[in-house]
């Protein structure tokens, strides 16, 4: 089954940083828009950020703008989400998802539009 794999989560103090990675072992991410989503306990899964297939288009939800940075390395078939200035309310399981979208290389942070998902990586922000 074609699947994404997230890594890089962990426990960090408020104000700290983490870098999440999303990769796929059995398909190439080049023609996919990639989204990052998160789900906190007892809450709905929400969008965080997305990046278009070329990397030129990047979007963020307001709550993470200026703190999170999405990027992609198509040569290494990996998408990253850099989390800086972390807050306790960022605590959640973070998921990456892929949407077939070679052209135009745009992206949207809409959960229902993504076709393939990873299993998630836990991010806990606590002192």
Short mmCIF file of N, CA and C in Angstrom, two decimals:
data_model
loop_
_atom_site.label_atom_id
_atom_site.label_comp_id
_atom_site.label_asym_id
_atom_site.label_seq_id
_atom_site.Cartn_x
_atom_site.Cartn_y
_atom_site.Cartn_z
N UNK A 1 0.85 -1.18 0.00
CA UNK A 1 0.00 0.00 0.00
C UNK A 1 0.89 1.23 0.00
N UNK A 2 0.60 2.15 -0.93
CA UNK A 2 1.40 3.36 -1.03
C UNK A 2 1.10 4.25 0.16
N UNK A 3 2.14 4.63 0.90
CA UNK A 3 1.91 5.30 2.16
C UNK A 3 3.01 6.31 2.42
N UNK A 4 2.65 7.32 3.20
CA UNK A 4 3.61 8.31 3.65
C UNK A 4 4.08 7.94 5.06
N UNK A 5 5.28 8.39 5.39
CA UNK A 5 5.84 8.11 6.71
C UNK A 5 6.35 9.42 7.31
N UNK A 6 5.84 9.76 8.48
CA UNK A 6 6.31 10.95 9.19
C UNK A 6 7.33 10.56 10.25
N UNK A 7 8.22 11.50 10.55
CA UNK A 7 9.18 11.31 11.63
C UNK A 7 9.57 12.67 12.18
N UNK A 8 10.25 12.66 13.32
CA UNK A 8 10.78 13.89 13.87
C UNK A 8 10.04 14.46 15.05
N UNK A 9 8.93 13.83 15.42
CA UNK A 9 8.19 14.32 16.57
C UNK A 9 8.93 14.05 17.87
N UNK A 10 8.40 14.59 18.96
CA UNK A 10 9.02 14.37 20.25
C UNK A 10 8.49 15.31 21.30
N UNK A 11 9.16 15.32 22.44
CA UNK A 11 8.81 16.20 23.56
C UNK A 11 9.76 17.39 23.55
N UNK A 12 9.21 18.59 23.62
CA UNK A 12 10.01 19.80 23.59
C UNK A 12 9.42 20.82 24.54
N UNK A 13 10.25 21.68 25.09
CA UNK A 13 9.77 22.72 25.98
C UNK A 13 9.17 23.88 25.18
N UNK A 14 8.29 24.64 25.79
CA UNK A 14 7.76 25.83 25.11
C UNK A 14 8.89 26.73 24.62
N UNK A 15 8.75 27.22 23.40
CA UNK A 15 9.79 28.02 22.78
C UNK A 15 10.78 27.21 21.99
N UNK A 16 10.71 25.91 22.10
CA UNK A 16 11.65 25.04 21.41
C UNK A 16 11.27 24.79 19.96
N UNK A 17 12.06 23.93 19.32
CA UNK A 17 11.90 23.65 17.89
C UNK A 17 11.96 22.15 17.62
N UNK A 18 11.30 21.78 16.54
CA UNK A 18 11.38 20.42 16.00
C UNK A 18 11.32 20.53 14.48
N UNK A 19 11.87 19.53 13.82
CA UNK A 19 11.70 19.43 12.37
C UNK A 19 11.07 18.10 12.04
N UNK A 20 9.89 18.16 11.45
CA UNK A 20 9.18 16.96 11.03
C UNK A 20 9.53 16.65 9.58
N UNK A 21 9.60 15.38 9.27
CA UNK A 21 9.87 14.92 7.92
C UNK A 21 8.74 14.04 7.43
N UNK A 22 8.51 14.08 6.14
CA UNK A 22 7.48 13.25 5.51
C UNK A 22 8.10 12.67 4.25
N UNK A 23 8.10 11.37 4.15
CA UNK A 23 8.67 10.73 2.98
C UNK A 23 7.79 9.57 2.54
N UNK A 24 8.06 9.07 1.34
CA UNK A 24 7.32 7.94 0.79
C UNK A 24 8.33 6.96 0.20
N UNK A 25 8.15 5.70 0.51
CA UNK A 25 9.12 4.70 0.05
C UNK A 25 8.73 4.09 -1.29
N UNK A 26 7.44 4.18 -1.64
CA UNK A 26 6.98 3.45 -2.82
C UNK A 26 6.36 4.33 -3.89
N UNK A 27 6.42 5.62 -3.74
CA UNK A 27 6.01 6.50 -4.82
C UNK A 27 6.76 7.82 -4.70
N UNK A 28 6.79 8.54 -5.83
CA UNK A 28 7.55 9.78 -5.92
C UNK A 28 6.64 10.94 -5.59
N UNK A 29 7.12 11.83 -4.74
CA UNK A 29 6.30 12.95 -4.28
C UNK A 29 6.30 14.14 -5.22
N UNK A 30 7.13 14.11 -6.27
CA UNK A 30 7.32 15.30 -7.12
C UNK A 30 6.03 15.92 -7.62
N UNK A 31 5.05 15.12 -8.02
CA UNK A 31 3.84 15.65 -8.63
C UNK A 31 2.68 15.77 -7.64
N UNK A 32 3.03 15.72 -6.38
CA UNK A 32 2.00 15.81 -5.34
C UNK A 32 2.14 17.10 -4.55
N UNK A 33 1.01 17.71 -4.28
CA UNK A 33 0.98 18.72 -3.23
C UNK A 33 0.98 17.98 -1.90
N UNK A 34 1.67 18.53 -0.93
CA UNK A 34 1.77 17.90 0.38
C UNK A 34 1.19 18.83 1.43
N UNK A 35 0.36 18.26 2.27
CA UNK A 35 -0.22 19.03 3.36
C UNK A 35 0.19 18.45 4.71
N UNK A 36 0.28 19.32 5.69
CA UNK A 36 0.48 18.89 7.07
C UNK A 36 -0.79 19.24 7.85
N UNK A 37 -1.23 18.28 8.64
CA UNK A 37 -2.41 18.43 9.46
C UNK A 37 -2.06 17.99 10.87
N UNK A 38 -2.87 18.35 11.83
CA UNK A 38 -2.61 17.91 13.21
C UNK A 38 -3.92 17.65 13.92
N UNK A 39 -3.84 16.77 14.91
CA UNK A 39 -5.03 16.43 15.69
C UNK A 39 -4.65 16.34 17.16
N UNK A 40 -5.23 17.23 17.94
CA UNK A 40 -5.04 17.22 19.38
C UNK A 40 -6.09 16.32 20.02
N UNK A 41 -5.84 15.81 21.22
CA UNK A 41 -6.80 14.93 21.88
C UNK A 41 -8.17 15.59 22.00
N UNK A 42 -9.19 14.87 21.57
CA UNK A 42 -10.56 15.36 21.69
C UNK A 42 -10.95 16.42 20.67
N UNK A 43 -10.08 16.67 19.71
CA UNK A 43 -10.38 17.71 18.71
C UNK A 43 -10.35 17.12 17.31
N UNK A 44 -10.95 17.88 16.38
CA UNK A 44 -10.93 17.49 14.98
C UNK A 44 -9.53 17.67 14.40
N UNK A 45 -9.25 16.89 13.36
CA UNK A 45 -7.99 17.08 12.65
C UNK A 45 -8.07 18.41 11.89
N UNK A 46 -7.04 19.22 12.03
CA UNK A 46 -7.04 20.53 11.41
C UNK A 46 -5.82 20.71 10.51
N UNK A 47 -5.99 21.57 9.51
CA UNK A 47 -4.88 21.86 8.62
C UNK A 47 -3.87 22.78 9.26
N UNK A 48 -2.63 22.63 8.83
CA UNK A 48 -1.54 23.45 9.35
C UNK A 48 -0.84 24.20 8.21
N UNK A 49 -0.47 23.45 7.17
CA UNK A 49 0.31 24.05 6.10
C UNK A 49 0.24 23.15 4.87
N UNK A 50 0.60 23.71 3.71
CA UNK A 50 0.72 22.90 2.51
C UNK A 50 1.76 23.51 1.60
N UNK A 51 2.24 22.67 0.66
CA UNK A 51 3.23 23.11 -0.30
C UNK A 51 2.91 22.49 -1.65
N UNK A 52 3.00 23.28 -2.69
CA UNK A 52 2.74 22.78 -4.03
C UNK A 52 3.87 21.91 -4.54
N UNK A 53 3.62 21.25 -5.67
CA UNK A 53 4.56 20.26 -6.17
C UNK A 53 5.94 20.85 -6.49
N UNK A 54 5.98 22.09 -6.93
CA UNK A 54 7.27 22.71 -7.26
C UNK A 54 7.93 23.36 -6.04
N UNK A 55 7.17 23.54 -4.99
CA UNK A 55 7.70 24.20 -3.80
C UNK A 55 7.52 25.70 -3.79
N UNK A 56 7.03 26.26 -4.89
CA UNK A 56 6.90 27.71 -4.98
C UNK A 56 5.72 28.23 -4.17
N UNK A 57 4.66 27.46 -4.10
CA UNK A 57 3.46 27.86 -3.36
C UNK A 57 3.48 27.20 -1.98
N UNK A 58 3.37 28.02 -0.95
CA UNK A 58 3.33 27.53 0.43
C UNK A 58 2.25 28.29 1.17
N UNK A 59 1.49 27.58 1.96
CA UNK A 59 0.42 28.22 2.71
C UNK A 59 0.46 27.76 4.16
N UNK A 60 -0.03 28.64 5.04
CA UNK A 60 -0.06 28.35 6.47
C UNK A 60 -1.37 28.85 7.06
N UNK A 61 -1.84 28.17 8.06
CA UNK A 61 -2.98 28.71 8.80
C UNK A 61 -2.46 29.81 9.72
N UNK A 62 -3.35 30.70 10.13
CA UNK A 62 -2.93 31.87 10.89
C UNK A 62 -2.22 31.52 12.19
N UNK A 63 -2.63 30.45 12.83
CA UNK A 63 -2.09 30.12 14.15
C UNK A 63 -0.61 29.72 14.11
N UNK A 64 -0.09 29.39 12.93
CA UNK A 64 1.31 28.95 12.85
C UNK A 64 2.16 29.87 11.97
N UNK A 65 1.55 30.86 11.35
CA UNK A 65 2.31 31.78 10.49
C UNK A 65 3.43 32.44 11.28
N UNK A 66 4.61 32.48 10.68
CA UNK A 66 5.75 33.08 11.33
C UNK A 66 6.48 32.15 12.28
N UNK A 67 5.90 30.99 12.57
CA UNK A 67 6.55 30.03 13.47
C UNK A 67 6.90 28.72 12.78
N UNK A 68 6.08 28.30 11.83
CA UNK A 68 6.31 27.05 11.11
C UNK A 68 6.75 27.36 9.69
N UNK A 69 7.61 26.50 9.15
CA UNK A 69 8.07 26.66 7.77
C UNK A 69 8.02 25.31 7.07
N UNK A 70 7.33 25.28 5.93
CA UNK A 70 7.24 24.06 5.14
C UNK A 70 8.22 24.16 3.99
N UNK A 71 8.84 23.04 3.64
CA UNK A 71 9.78 23.01 2.52
C UNK A 71 9.79 21.60 1.95
N UNK A 72 10.37 21.46 0.77
CA UNK A 72 10.46 20.14 0.17
C UNK A 72 11.79 19.97 -0.53
N UNK A 73 12.26 18.74 -0.54
CA UNK A 73 13.49 18.34 -1.22
C UNK A 73 13.11 17.20 -2.13
N UNK A 74 12.73 17.52 -3.36
CA UNK A 74 12.25 16.48 -4.27
C UNK A 74 13.36 15.49 -4.62
N UNK A 75 14.59 15.91 -4.58
CA UNK A 75 15.69 14.99 -4.88
C UNK A 75 15.76 13.87 -3.85
N UNK A 76 15.34 14.19 -2.62
CA UNK A 76 15.34 13.19 -1.55
C UNK A 76 13.95 12.70 -1.21
N UNK A 77 12.97 13.10 -2.03
CA UNK A 77 11.60 12.62 -1.87
C UNK A 77 11.06 12.89 -0.46
N UNK A 78 11.35 14.08 0.04
CA UNK A 78 10.99 14.40 1.43
C UNK A 78 10.42 15.82 1.51
N UNK A 79 9.43 15.96 2.37
CA UNK A 79 8.87 17.26 2.71
C UNK A 79 9.09 17.48 4.20
N UNK A 80 9.44 18.71 4.55
CA UNK A 80 9.74 19.04 5.93
C UNK A 80 8.76 20.07 6.48
N UNK A 81 8.57 20.01 7.78
CA UNK A 81 7.84 21.07 8.48
C UNK A 81 8.69 21.46 9.67
N UNK A 82 9.28 22.65 9.61
CA UNK A 82 10.08 23.18 10.71
C UNK A 82 9.15 23.89 11.69
N UNK A 83 9.19 23.44 12.92
CA UNK A 83 8.34 24.01 13.97
C UNK A 83 9.23 24.81 14.93
N UNK A 84 9.04 26.10 14.98
CA UNK A 84 9.80 26.97 15.88
C UNK A 84 8.85 27.68 16.84
N UNK A 85 9.42 28.21 17.92
CA UNK A 85 8.63 28.95 18.92
C UNK A 85 7.40 28.16 19.32
N UNK A 86 7.60 26.91 19.61
CA UNK A 86 6.47 26.02 19.91
C UNK A 86 5.75 26.43 21.18
N UNK A 87 4.45 26.21 21.16
CA UNK A 87 3.58 26.53 22.28
C UNK A 87 2.88 25.26 22.75
N UNK A 88 2.43 25.22 24.00
CA UNK A 88 1.70 24.03 24.46
C UNK A 88 0.50 23.69 23.58
N UNK A 89 -0.14 24.69 23.01
CA UNK A 89 -1.31 24.42 22.16
C UNK A 89 -0.93 23.81 20.81
N UNK A 90 0.36 23.69 20.51
CA UNK A 90 0.79 22.98 19.30
C UNK A 90 0.86 21.46 19.53
N UNK A 91 0.65 21.04 20.75
CA UNK A 91 0.69 19.61 21.06
C UNK A 91 -0.39 18.87 20.29
N UNK A 92 0.02 17.87 19.52
CA UNK A 92 -0.90 17.11 18.68
C UNK A 92 -0.13 16.01 17.97
N UNK A 93 -0.89 15.12 17.34
CA UNK A 93 -0.29 14.20 16.38
C UNK A 93 -0.29 14.91 15.03
N UNK A 94 0.86 14.96 14.41
CA UNK A 94 1.01 15.64 13.13
C UNK A 94 1.04 14.62 12.01
N UNK A 95 0.24 14.87 10.98
CA UNK A 95 0.12 13.99 9.84
C UNK A 95 0.52 14.73 8.56
N UNK A 96 1.19 14.02 7.66
CA UNK A 96 1.36 14.58 6.32
C UNK A 96 0.44 13.82 5.38
N UNK A 97 0.07 14.49 4.30
CA UNK A 97 -0.85 13.92 3.33
C UNK A 97 -0.46 14.40 1.94
N UNK A 98 -0.78 13.58 0.93
CA UNK A 98 -0.40 13.88 -0.45
C UNK A 98 -1.63 13.97 -1.33
N UNK A 99 -1.59 14.92 -2.24
CA UNK A 99 -2.67 15.11 -3.21
C UNK A 99 -2.05 15.22 -4.59
N UNK A 100 -2.48 14.35 -5.51
CA UNK A 100 -1.97 14.39 -6.88
C UNK A 100 -2.31 15.75 -7.48
N UNK A 101 -1.29 16.52 -7.86
CA UNK A 101 -1.51 17.89 -8.33
C UNK A 101 -0.28 18.40 -9.06
N UNK A 102 0.04 17.78 -10.22
CA UNK A 102 1.26 18.20 -10.93
C UNK A 102 1.19 19.62 -11.48
N UNK A 103 0.00 20.03 -11.96
CA UNK A 103 -0.11 21.36 -12.55
C UNK A 103 -1.56 21.83 -12.44
N UNK A 104 -1.76 23.10 -12.15
CA UNK A 104 -0.75 24.03 -11.66
C UNK A 104 -0.25 23.60 -10.28
N UNK A 105 0.98 23.99 -9.95
CA UNK A 105 1.59 23.49 -8.70
C UNK A 105 1.12 24.23 -7.46
N UNK A 106 -0.18 24.22 -7.25
CA UNK A 106 -0.77 24.93 -6.11
C UNK A 106 -1.03 23.94 -5.00
N UNK A 107 -1.53 24.44 -3.89
CA UNK A 107 -1.96 23.55 -2.81
C UNK A 107 -3.09 24.22 -2.04
N UNK A 108 -3.86 23.41 -1.37
CA UNK A 108 -4.93 23.92 -0.52
C UNK A 108 -4.90 23.15 0.80
N UNK A 109 -5.24 23.82 1.87
CA UNK A 109 -5.24 23.16 3.18
C UNK A 109 -6.66 22.70 3.48
N UNK A 110 -7.07 21.68 2.73
CA UNK A 110 -8.41 21.11 2.88
C UNK A 110 -8.25 19.60 3.03
N UNK A 111 -8.56 19.10 4.18
CA UNK A 111 -8.29 17.70 4.52
C UNK A 111 -8.91 16.73 3.52
N UNK A 112 -10.14 16.98 3.11
CA UNK A 112 -10.87 16.01 2.27
C UNK A 112 -10.27 15.86 0.88
N UNK A 113 -9.42 16.79 0.46
CA UNK A 113 -8.85 16.72 -0.88
C UNK A 113 -7.60 15.86 -0.96
N UNK A 114 -7.09 15.42 0.16
CA UNK A 114 -5.84 14.65 0.17
C UNK A 114 -6.12 13.15 0.13
N UNK A 115 -5.35 12.45 -0.70
CA UNK A 115 -5.65 11.06 -1.02
C UNK A 115 -4.86 10.06 -0.18
N UNK A 116 -3.64 10.41 0.15
CA UNK A 116 -2.76 9.48 0.86
C UNK A 116 -2.31 10.12 2.15
N UNK A 117 -2.26 9.34 3.20
CA UNK A 117 -1.93 9.83 4.53
C UNK A 117 -0.89 8.98 5.21
N UNK A 118 -0.14 9.61 6.09
CA UNK A 118 0.78 8.88 6.95
C UNK A 118 0.11 8.51 8.26
N UNK A 119 0.86 7.85 9.11
CA UNK A 119 0.34 7.37 10.40
C UNK A 119 0.47 8.41 11.51
N UNK A 120 1.24 9.46 11.26
CA UNK A 120 1.36 10.54 12.23
C UNK A 120 2.58 10.42 13.13
N UNK A 121 3.00 11.57 13.65
CA UNK A 121 4.09 11.63 14.62
C UNK A 121 3.67 12.57 15.74
N UNK A 122 3.92 12.15 16.98
CA UNK A 122 3.45 12.92 18.14
C UNK A 122 4.39 14.08 18.43
N UNK A 123 3.81 15.27 18.61
CA UNK A 123 4.55 16.44 19.07
C UNK A 123 3.94 16.87 20.40
N UNK A 124 4.76 16.93 21.43
CA UNK A 124 4.30 17.35 22.75
C UNK A 124 5.13 18.53 23.21
N UNK A 125 4.47 19.62 23.52
CA UNK A 125 5.14 20.83 23.98
C UNK A 125 4.75 21.04 25.44
N UNK A 126 5.72 20.85 26.31
CA UNK A 126 5.43 20.92 27.74
C UNK A 126 6.71 21.22 28.51
N UNK A 127 6.55 21.94 29.61
CA UNK A 127 7.69 22.20 30.48
C UNK A 127 7.75 21.18 31.61
#
